[in-house]
Amino acid sequence: MTEERMSGAALIIRALQDQGVDTIFGYPGGAVLPIYDEIFKQNQLRHILARQEGGAVHAAEGYARSTGKVGVVLVTSGPGATNAVTGLTDALMDSIPIICFTGQVPTHLIGNDAFQEADTTGITRPCTKHNYLIKSPDDVARVVHEAFMVATSGRPGPVVIDVPKDVQFAEGVYQPPSTVRHRSYNPQTEPSSGKIDEALDMLAAAKKPVFYVGGGVINAGPEASETLVKLVHTTGYPCTQTLMGLGAFPGSDPLSVGMLGMHGMYEANLAMHQSDLIVCVGARFDDRVTGRIDAFAPNAKKIHIDIDPSSINKNVHVDLPIIGDCGVVLTQLLDGWNAKGLKADGAAISAWWEQINGWRERKCLSYVQGKDIIKPQYALERLQAHMDKDPREGYITTEVGQHQMWAAQYLKFEKPNHWMTSGGLGTMGYGLPAAIGVQIAHPDALVVDVSGEASFLMNMQEMSSAAQYKTPIKVFILNNEWMGMVRQWQELLHGGRYAESYTESLPDFVKLAECFGWTGLRATTPDELDDVIAKMIATDGPVIADICIAKDENCFPMIPSGAAHCDMLLGPNDQANSSVSSGGMTLV
Amino acid sequence: MQDQPIEPHTLSLLVENEPGVLARVIGLFSGRGYNIESLTVAEINPEEHISRITVVTSGTPMIIEQIKAQLDRLVPVHSVNDLTAEGPFVARELAMVKVVGKGEPRVEALRIADVFRARPVDSTSESFVFEITGSGEKVDAFIDLMRPLGMTDVARTGSLAIARGR
């Protein structure tokens, strides 16, 4: 076999092509010019120009989450790399496969405080799953292929590849993907023997069971979601989803009790609290989910299915850990249940559902829509109604804050990979670039970024990218002129002293849209709302719909920090009677 | 959970000897708020570029469990063994102790060194450098005895450990 030799920059492009990559999100700069030159010379890889490197990473995240593929990013050294750090951390927290190439100053200048030099591998070490600094062009192909393996296998995550400029110019030998073997990295995907039988015994014996499912199911692929639906239906047990797990199980399914956690459904949190068996699938007992940890599900035995051993027993002690790919484990559970002819305890389970339905009767999402002011809940219900009528596939991204929680509560999630939100890191400014990434991957889909006016301002430079690529994304701003979640916590915890949470001098979002070549719409009263949503959806290009909502609306239900699942605030009346403990004050 | 006892554990890691691997391990401990009581690193297999990191840490059983799982998922880490949990092991430290003086203290230092089986590895008419190996307690005791005899400097490794038997 003859060796293929080419420049380091060409090796990168060749390796990406062999990995099946068709899209790169990035921003050029001095230290990555040779790579950009190679991009210019070919047509297989499409480059999407962001307006800031952080936007490039979020766009790649949106692309990755909505396709299940790897999101690829290319940025320059120094500020290019440091701007990417928030997106990388976001991808790490939410287990999103990202490969981020960063330019680096030439090898002989590393450590000299050269222009646009930053210690990129040092800075990104704690916010990536793994990172590389390539010192020789002969390593380029191997490292790229290895990075894809690391980013996608086990618990997915971001990988940074730092490439000095001299390595991009120097010639090296190409190695195809098949040659890559990693000596030390080999995550377990098949569960250990015996665990499945033990889990089945626990499942069949349960009287008050609940499936608690998270983003791991979505990362395991659409088949894992299908298997989950079958398993839940076969047992007849209730299923609650985390913020990241919305869509892993259909929200409209009668066996779904909705999202759990701080702003989760009353019935979901009460079911967790009173259960005698929690089957956690691809979730991680996050502090937003558990509330006060020593009062969390006091009577429940816990089965925890996760591909990452470090998620086990981190926050909550579990009785039966099962390490493995969620899809594989769910299939084995389903097959085992059927093969053994197991039956749920019919009487106990119907009594359990009776109890759950009692909690459902509380209708924790009820709100009052008056005649004059648009309630955010109503705006989202109308958005859902209009999206339901549209023949296109609907995707939702969000920013972070009240609007994000309302979107999680009031929109419907039926399928995996259709809901993109920054769950772990809580990154304001995520939703707009993520929506662009989703739309690039699904040009014919209806992509809506449910936004808040404060979050939107954090990455609004990406409006220019959306205009350039004609991505017809719809930004649905729930505009209350406040950093709403900050305001809500100040009301609840800080005596209503609203320090710096009101946004003075907001732009006119309609004019803002127009100056970027978008369409701008506004609704200020409930009777304008339907027209605006209909027009937003019918407009060809990108749209901002500025929905002026009630300014002081709080997000309920809510478990105040430091409280247990059974101490939920259901609405303003509960809020008046609540007091947050001093321990809870210090929590986030 | 919170009232679990805090116990010391000696972990033995085999890692790829590549740039940044030690920073990954140390960064994990500092970033997640775990303790490092001692740390010793050296390449043990130059052909395959494998290094051993011996780290003594402390925490509740749940924290120790986390530390092991977190270390094990670092990409360049081949294996993590908890010597404390897995059975009997031998642990040693090495120190070099410089003692400066003349006359009776100098003779006394040499006499104590002999009792501790510490060897002089450098000597001048006014100084010794003693090399001592042993458990941490033994090295502590030796240093305590040398201090009043003119000890001016100490260089000391962390704990090195290996499982007993096969």
JSON list of N, CA and C in Angstrom, two decimals, chain A residues 132-184:
[
{"chain": "A", "resi": 132, "resn": "TYR", "atom": "N", "xyz": [-6.42, 17.04, 23.11]},
{"chain": "A", "resi": 132, "resn": "TYR", "atom": "CA", "xyz": [-5.15, 16.67, 22.50]},
{"chain": "A", "resi": 132, "resn": "TYR", "atom": "C", "xyz": [-4.42, 17.93, 22.06]},
{"chain": "A", "resi": 133, "resn": "LEU", "atom": "N", "xyz": [-3.10, 17.91, 22.15]},
{"chain": "A", "resi": 133, "resn": "LEU", "atom": "CA", "xyz": [-2.26, 18.90, 21.48]},
{"chain": "A", "resi": 133, "resn": "LEU", "atom": "C", "xyz": [-1.41, 18.09, 20.49]},
{"chain": "A", "resi": 134, "resn": "ILE", "atom": "N", "xyz": [-1.60, 18.36, 19.19]},
{"chain": "A", "resi": 134, "resn": "ILE", "atom": "CA", "xyz": [-0.88, 17.56, 18.19]},
{"chain": "A", "resi": 134, "resn": "ILE", "atom": "C", "xyz": [0.49, 18.18, 17.95]},
{"chain": "A", "resi": 135, "resn": "LYS", "atom": "N", "xyz": [1.53, 17.38, 18.10]},
{"chain": "A", "resi": 135, "resn": "LYS", "atom": "CA", "xyz": [2.90, 17.89, 17.94]},
{"chain": "A", "resi": 135, "resn": "LYS", "atom": "C", "xyz": [3.51, 17.50, 16.60]},
{"chain": "A", "resi": 136, "resn": "SER", "atom": "N", "xyz": [2.94, 16.49, 15.93]},
{"chain": "A", "resi": 136, "resn": "SER", "atom": "CA", "xyz": [3.54, 16.03, 14.67]},
{"chain": "A", "resi": 136, "resn": "SER", "atom": "C", "xyz": [2.44, 15.78, 13.64]},
{"chain": "A", "resi": 137, "resn": "PRO", "atom": "N", "xyz": [2.68, 16.14, 12.38]},
{"chain": "A", "resi": 137, "resn": "PRO", "atom": "CA", "xyz": [1.64, 15.92, 11.35]},
{"chain": "A", "resi": 137, "resn": "PRO", "atom": "C", "xyz": [1.30, 14.43, 11.19]},
{"chain": "A", "resi": 138, "resn": "ASP", "atom": "N", "xyz": [2.25, 13.54, 11.52]},
{"chain": "A", "resi": 138, "resn": "ASP", "atom": "CA", "xyz": [1.96, 12.11, 11.41]},
{"chain": "A", "resi": 138, "resn": "ASP", "atom": "C", "xyz": [0.91, 11.65, 12.42]},
{"chain": "A", "resi": 139, "resn": "ASP", "atom": "N", "xyz": [0.68, 12.46, 13.46]},
{"chain": "A", "resi": 139, "resn": "ASP", "atom": "CA", "xyz": [-0.32, 12.09, 14.47]},
{"chain": "A", "resi": 139, "resn": "ASP", "atom": "C", "xyz": [-1.73, 12.59, 14.13]},
{"chain": "A", "resi": 140, "resn": "VAL", "atom": "N", "xyz": [-1.82, 13.48, 13.14]},
{"chain": "A", "resi": 140, "resn": "VAL", "atom": "CA", "xyz": [-3.09, 14.19, 12.92]},
{"chain": "A", "resi": 140, "resn": "VAL", "atom": "C", "xyz": [-4.25, 13.22, 12.68]},
{"chain": "A", "resi": 141, "resn": "ALA", "atom": "N", "xyz": [-4.09, 12.34, 11.70]},
{"chain": "A", "resi": 141, "resn": "ALA", "atom": "CA", "xyz": [-5.21, 11.47, 11.33]},
{"chain": "A", "resi": 141, "resn": "ALA", "atom": "C", "xyz": [-5.61, 10.56, 12.50]},
{"chain": "A", "resi": 142, "resn": "ARG", "atom": "N", "xyz": [-4.59, 9.98, 13.14]},
{"chain": "A", "resi": 142, "resn": "ARG", "atom": "CA", "xyz": [-4.89, 9.07, 14.26]},
{"chain": "A", "resi": 142, "resn": "ARG", "atom": "C", "xyz": [-5.67, 9.81, 15.36]},
{"chain": "A", "resi": 143, "resn": "VAL", "atom": "N", "xyz": [-5.19, 11.02, 15.69]},
{"chain": "A", "resi": 143, "resn": "VAL", "atom": "CA", "xyz": [-5.84, 11.77, 16.77]},
{"chain": "A", "resi": 143, "resn": "VAL", "atom": "C", "xyz": [-7.28, 12.12, 16.40]},
{"chain": "A", "resi": 144, "resn": "VAL", "atom": "N", "xyz": [-7.51, 12.52, 15.15]},
{"chain": "A", "resi": 144, "resn": "VAL", "atom": "CA", "xyz": [-8.89, 12.88, 14.76]},
{"chain": "A", "resi": 144, "resn": "VAL", "atom": "C", "xyz": [-9.80, 11.66, 14.88]},
{"chain": "A", "resi": 145, "resn": "HIS", "atom": "N", "xyz": [-9.35, 10.53, 14.36]},
{"chain": "A", "resi": 145, "resn": "HIS", "atom": "CA", "xyz": [-10.19, 9.32, 14.44]},
{"chain": "A", "resi": 145, "resn": "HIS", "atom": "C", "xyz": [-10.41, 8.90, 15.90]},
{"chain": "A", "resi": 146, "resn": "GLU", "atom": "N", "xyz": [-9.35, 8.99, 16.69]},
{"chain": "A", "resi": 146, "resn": "GLU", "atom": "CA", "xyz": [-9.46, 8.64, 18.11]},
{"chain": "A", "resi": 146, "resn": "GLU", "atom": "C", "xyz": [-10.45, 9.57, 18.80]},
{"chain": "A", "resi": 147, "resn": "ALA", "atom": "N", "xyz": [-10.38, 10.87, 18.44]},
{"chain": "A", "resi": 147, "resn": "ALA", "atom": "CA", "xyz": [-11.27, 11.85, 19.07]},
{"chain": "A", "resi": 147, "resn": "ALA", "atom": "C", "xyz": [-12.74, 11.52, 18.78]},
{"chain": "A", "resi": 148, "resn": "PHE", "atom": "N", "xyz": [-13.03, 11.07, 17.58]},
{"chain": "A", "resi": 148, "resn": "PHE", "atom": "CA", "xyz": [-14.42, 10.68, 17.26]},
{"chain": "A", "resi": 148, "resn": "PHE", "atom": "C", "xyz": [-14.84, 9.50, 18.12]},
{"chain": "A", "resi": 149, "resn": "MET", "atom": "N", "xyz": [-13.93, 8.57, 18.31]},
{"chain": "A", "resi": 149, "resn": "MET", "atom": "CA", "xyz": [-14.25, 7.40, 19.14]},
{"chain": "A", "resi": 149, "resn": "MET", "atom": "C", "xyz": [-14.54, 7.84, 20.59]},
{"chain": "A", "resi": 150, "resn": "VAL", "atom": "N", "xyz": [-13.67, 8.72, 21.10]},
{"chain": "A", "resi": 150, "resn": "VAL", "atom": "CA", "xyz": [-13.85, 9.17, 22.49]},
{"chain": "A", "resi": 150, "resn": "VAL", "atom": "C", "xyz": [-15.14, 9.98, 22.63]},
{"chain": "A", "resi": 151, "resn": "ALA", "atom": "N", "xyz": [-15.40, 10.87, 21.67]},
{"chain": "A", "resi": 151, "resn": "ALA", "atom": "CA", "xyz": [-16.57, 11.77, 21.78]},
{"chain": "A", "resi": 151, "resn": "ALA", "atom": "C", "xyz": [-17.88, 10.99, 21.73]},
{"chain": "A", "resi": 152, "resn": "THR", "atom": "N", "xyz": [-17.92, 9.89, 20.98]},
{"chain": "A", "resi": 152, "resn": "THR", "atom": "CA", "xyz": [-19.20, 9.22, 20.74]},
{"chain": "A", "resi": 152, "resn": "THR", "atom": "C", "xyz": [-19.43, 7.98, 21.61]},
{"chain": "A", "resi": 153, "resn": "SER", "atom": "N", "xyz": [-18.37, 7.38, 22.13]},
{"chain": "A", "resi": 153, "resn": "SER", "atom": "CA", "xyz": [-18.56, 6.13, 22.86]},
{"chain": "A", "resi": 153, "resn": "SER", "atom": "C", "xyz": [-18.73, 6.40, 24.35]},
{"chain": "A", "resi": 154, "resn": "GLY", "atom": "N", "xyz": [-19.25, 5.39, 25.05]},
{"chain": "A", "resi": 154, "resn": "GLY", "atom": "CA", "xyz": [-19.49, 5.57, 26.48]},
{"chain": "A", "resi": 154, "resn": "GLY", "atom": "C", "xyz": [-20.44, 6.74, 26.68]},
{"chain": "A", "resi": 155, "resn": "ARG", "atom": "N", "xyz": [-20.17, 7.56, 27.70]},
{"chain": "A", "resi": 155, "resn": "ARG", "atom": "CA", "xyz": [-20.96, 8.78, 27.86]},
{"chain": "A", "resi": 155, "resn": "ARG", "atom": "C", "xyz": [-20.40, 9.83, 26.93]},
{"chain": "A", "resi": 156, "resn": "PRO", "atom": "N", "xyz": [-21.17, 10.29, 25.94]},
{"chain": "A", "resi": 156, "resn": "PRO", "atom": "CA", "xyz": [-20.60, 11.20, 24.94]},
{"chain": "A", "resi": 156, "resn": "PRO", "atom": "C", "xyz": [-20.17, 12.52, 25.58]},
{"chain": "A", "resi": 157, "resn": "GLY", "atom": "N", "xyz": [-19.32, 13.24, 24.86]},
{"chain": "A", "resi": 157, "resn": "GLY", "atom": "CA", "xyz": [-18.87, 14.53, 25.39]},
{"chain": "A", "resi": 157, "resn": "GLY", "atom": "C", "xyz": [-17.98, 15.25, 24.40]},
{"chain": "A", "resi": 158, "resn": "PRO", "atom": "N", "xyz": [-17.56, 16.48, 24.75]},
{"chain": "A", "resi": 158, "resn": "PRO", "atom": "CA", "xyz": [-16.74, 17.27, 23.85]},
{"chain": "A", "resi": 158, "resn": "PRO", "atom": "C", "xyz": [-15.26, 16.88, 23.91]},
{"chain": "A", "resi": 159, "resn": "VAL", "atom": "N", "xyz": [-14.59, 16.94, 22.76]},
{"chain": "A", "resi": 159, "resn": "VAL", "atom": "CA", "xyz": [-13.16, 16.68, 22.67]},
{"chain": "A", "resi": 159, "resn": "VAL", "atom": "C", "xyz": [-12.51, 17.84, 21.92]},
{"chain": "A", "resi": 160, "resn": "VAL", "atom": "N", "xyz": [-11.44, 18.38, 22.48]},
{"chain": "A", "resi": 160, "resn": "VAL", "atom": "CA", "xyz": [-10.71, 19.47, 21.82]},
{"chain": "A", "resi": 160, "resn": "VAL", "atom": "C", "xyz": [-9.44, 18.92, 21.19]},
{"chain": "A", "resi": 161, "resn": "ILE", "atom": "N", "xyz": [-9.16, 19.36, 19.96]},
{"chain": "A", "resi": 161, "resn": "ILE", "atom": "CA", "xyz": [-7.90, 19.02, 19.30]},
{"chain": "A", "resi": 161, "resn": "ILE", "atom": "C", "xyz": [-7.20, 20.33, 18.97]},
{"chain": "A", "resi": 162, "resn": "ASP", "atom": "N", "xyz": [-6.09, 20.57, 19.65]},
{"chain": "A", "resi": 162, "resn": "ASP", "atom": "CA", "xyz": [-5.34, 21.81, 19.50]},
{"chain": "A", "resi": 162, "resn": "ASP", "atom": "C", "xyz": [-4.23, 21.58, 18.47]},
{"chain": "A", "resi": 163, "resn": "VAL", "atom": "N", "xyz": [-4.23, 22.38, 17.38]},
{"chain": "A", "resi": 163, "resn": "VAL", "atom": "CA", "xyz": [-3.31, 22.10, 16.28]},
{"chain": "A", "resi": 163, "resn": "VAL", "atom": "C", "xyz": [-2.41, 23.31, 16.01]},
{"chain": "A", "resi": 164, "resn": "PRO", "atom": "N", "xyz": [-1.13, 23.25, 16.38]},
{"chain": "A", "resi": 164, "resn": "PRO", "atom": "CA", "xyz": [-0.22, 24.37, 16.10]},
{"chain": "A", "resi": 164, "resn": "PRO", "atom": "C", "xyz": [-0.12, 24.62, 14.60]},
{"chain": "A", "resi": 165, "resn": "LYS", "atom": "N", "xyz": [0.13, 25.88, 14.26]},
{"chain": "A", "resi": 165, "resn": "LYS", "atom": "CA", "xyz": [0.06, 26.27, 12.85]},
{"chain": "A", "resi": 165, "resn": "LYS", "atom": "C", "xyz": [1.13, 25.57, 12.01]},
{"chain": "A", "resi": 166, "resn": "ASP", "atom": "N", "xyz": [2.32, 25.33, 12.58]},
{"chain": "A", "resi": 166, "resn": "ASP", "atom": "CA", "xyz": [3.36, 24.66, 11.80]},
{"chain": "A", "resi": 166, "resn": "ASP", "atom": "C", "xyz": [2.97, 23.21, 11.49]},
{"chain": "A", "resi": 167, "resn": "VAL", "atom": "N", "xyz": [2.21, 22.59, 12.38]},
{"chain": "A", "resi": 167, "resn": "VAL", "atom": "CA", "xyz": [1.74, 21.21, 12.13]},
{"chain": "A", "resi": 167, "resn": "VAL", "atom": "C", "xyz": [0.72, 21.21, 11.00]},
{"chain": "A", "resi": 168, "resn": "GLN", "atom": "N", "xyz": [-0.03, 22.30, 10.86]},
{"chain": "A", "resi": 168, "resn": "GLN", "atom": "CA", "xyz": [-1.01, 22.38, 9.77]},
{"chain": "A", "resi": 168, "resn": "GLN", "atom": "C", "xyz": [-0.32, 22.47, 8.40]},
{"chain": "A", "resi": 169, "resn": "PHE", "atom": "N", "xyz": [0.87, 23.09, 8.39]},
{"chain": "A", "resi": 169, "resn": "PHE", "atom": "CA", "xyz": [1.61, 23.23, 7.12]},
{"chain": "A", "resi": 169, "resn": "PHE", "atom": "C", "xyz": [2.44, 21.99, 6.80]},
{"chain": "A", "resi": 170, "resn": "ALA", "atom": "N", "xyz": [2.99, 21.34, 7.82]},
{"chain": "A", "resi": 170, "resn": "ALA", "atom": "CA", "xyz": [3.95, 20.24, 7.59]},
{"chain": "A", "resi": 170, "resn": "ALA", "atom": "C", "xyz": [3.25, 19.02, 7.02]},
{"chain": "A", "resi": 171, "resn": "GLU", "atom": "N", "xyz": [3.98, 18.21, 6.26]},
{"chain": "A", "resi": 171, "resn": "GLU", "atom": "CA", "xyz": [3.40, 17.03, 5.64]},
{"chain": "A", "resi": 171, "resn": "GLU", "atom": "C", "xyz": [3.45, 15.83, 6.57]},
{"chain": "A", "resi": 172, "resn": "GLY", "atom": "N", "xyz": [2.41, 15.04, 6.52]},
{"chain": "A", "resi": 172, "resn": "GLY", "atom": "CA", "xyz": [2.36, 13.82, 7.33]},
{"chain": "A", "resi": 172, "resn": "GLY", "atom": "C", "xyz": [1.65, 12.72, 6.56]},
{"chain": "A", "resi": 173, "resn": "VAL", "atom": "N", "xyz": [1.63, 11.53, 7.17]},
{"chain": "A", "resi": 173, "resn": "VAL", "atom": "CA", "xyz": [1.03, 10.36, 6.52]},
{"chain": "A", "resi": 173, "resn": "VAL", "atom": "C", "xyz": [-0.40, 10.19, 6.98]},
{"chain": "A", "resi": 174, "resn": "TYR", "atom": "N", "xyz": [-1.29, 9.87, 6.04]},
{"chain": "A", "resi": 174, "resn": "TYR", "atom": "CA", "xyz": [-2.70, 9.64, 6.40]},
{"chain": "A", "resi": 174, "resn": "TYR", "atom": "C", "xyz": [-2.91, 8.21, 6.90]},
{"chain": "A", "resi": 175, "resn": "GLN", "atom": "N", "xyz": [-3.74, 8.09, 7.94]},
{"chain": "A", "resi": 175, "resn": "GLN", "atom": "CA", "xyz": [-4.15, 6.77, 8.43]},
{"chain": "A", "resi": 175, "resn": "GLN", "atom": "C", "xyz": [-5.66, 6.71, 8.41]},
{"chain": "A", "resi": 176, "resn": "PRO", "atom": "N", "xyz": [-6.25, 5.66, 7.85]},
{"chain": "A", "resi": 176, "resn": "PRO", "atom": "CA", "xyz": [-7.72, 5.56, 7.80]},
{"chain": "A", "resi": 176, "resn": "PRO", "atom": "C", "xyz": [-8.29, 5.24, 9.19]},
{"chain": "A", "resi": 177, "resn": "PRO", "atom": "N", "xyz": [-9.61, 5.46, 9.38]},
{"chain": "A", "resi": 177, "resn": "PRO", "atom": "CA", "xyz": [-10.23, 5.28, 10.69]},
{"chain": "A", "resi": 177, "resn": "PRO", "atom": "C", "xyz": [-10.04, 3.87, 11.24]},
{"chain": "A", "resi": 178, "resn": "SER", "atom": "N", "xyz": [-9.99, 2.86, 10.36]},
{"chain": "A", "resi": 178, "resn": "SER", "atom": "CA", "xyz": [-9.95, 1.48, 10.83]},
{"chain": "A", "resi": 178, "resn": "SER", "atom": "C", "xyz": [-8.69, 1.17, 11.62]},
{"chain": "A", "resi": 179, "resn": "THR", "atom": "N", "xyz": [-7.65, 2.00, 11.49]},
{"chain": "A", "resi": 179, "resn": "THR", "atom": "CA", "xyz": [-6.39, 1.68, 12.17]},
{"chain": "A", "resi": 179, "resn": "THR", "atom": "C", "xyz": [-6.40, 2.10, 13.64]},
{"chain": "A", "resi": 180, "resn": "VAL", "atom": "N", "xyz": [-7.45, 2.79, 14.06]},
{"chain": "A", "resi": 180, "resn": "VAL", "atom": "CA", "xyz": [-7.40, 3.36, 15.41]},
{"chain": "A", "resi": 180, "resn": "VAL", "atom": "C", "xyz": [-7.88, 2.38, 16.47]},
{"chain": "A", "resi": 181, "resn": "ARG", "atom": "N", "xyz": [-7.01, 2.11, 17.42]},
{"chain": "A", "resi": 181, "resn": "ARG", "atom": "CA", "xyz": [-7.37, 1.33, 18.61]},
{"chain": "A", "resi": 181, "resn": "ARG", "atom": "C", "xyz": [-6.90, 2.14, 19.81]},
{"chain": "A", "resi": 182, "resn": "HIS", "atom": "N", "xyz": [-7.70, 2.22, 20.83]},
{"chain": "A", "resi": 182, "resn": "HIS", "atom": "CA", "xyz": [-7.21, 2.92, 22.02]},
{"chain": "A", "resi": 182, "resn": "HIS", "atom": "C", "xyz": [-6.83, 1.92, 23.09]},
{"chain": "A", "resi": 183, "resn": "ARG", "atom": "N", "xyz": [-5.65, 2.14, 23.68]},
{"chain": "A", "resi": 183, "resn": "ARG", "atom": "CA", "xyz": [-5.12, 1.16, 24.62]},
{"chain": "A", "resi": 183, "resn": "ARG", "atom": "C", "xyz": [-5.81, 1.20, 25.98]},
{"chain": "A", "resi": 184, "resn": "SER", "atom": "N", "xyz": [-6.13, 2.43, 26.42]},
{"chain": "A", "resi": 184, "resn": "SER", "atom": "CA", "xyz": [-6.61, 2.52, 27.81]},
{"chain": "A", "resi": 184, "resn": "SER", "atom": "C", "xyz": [-8.10, 2.83, 27.89]}
]
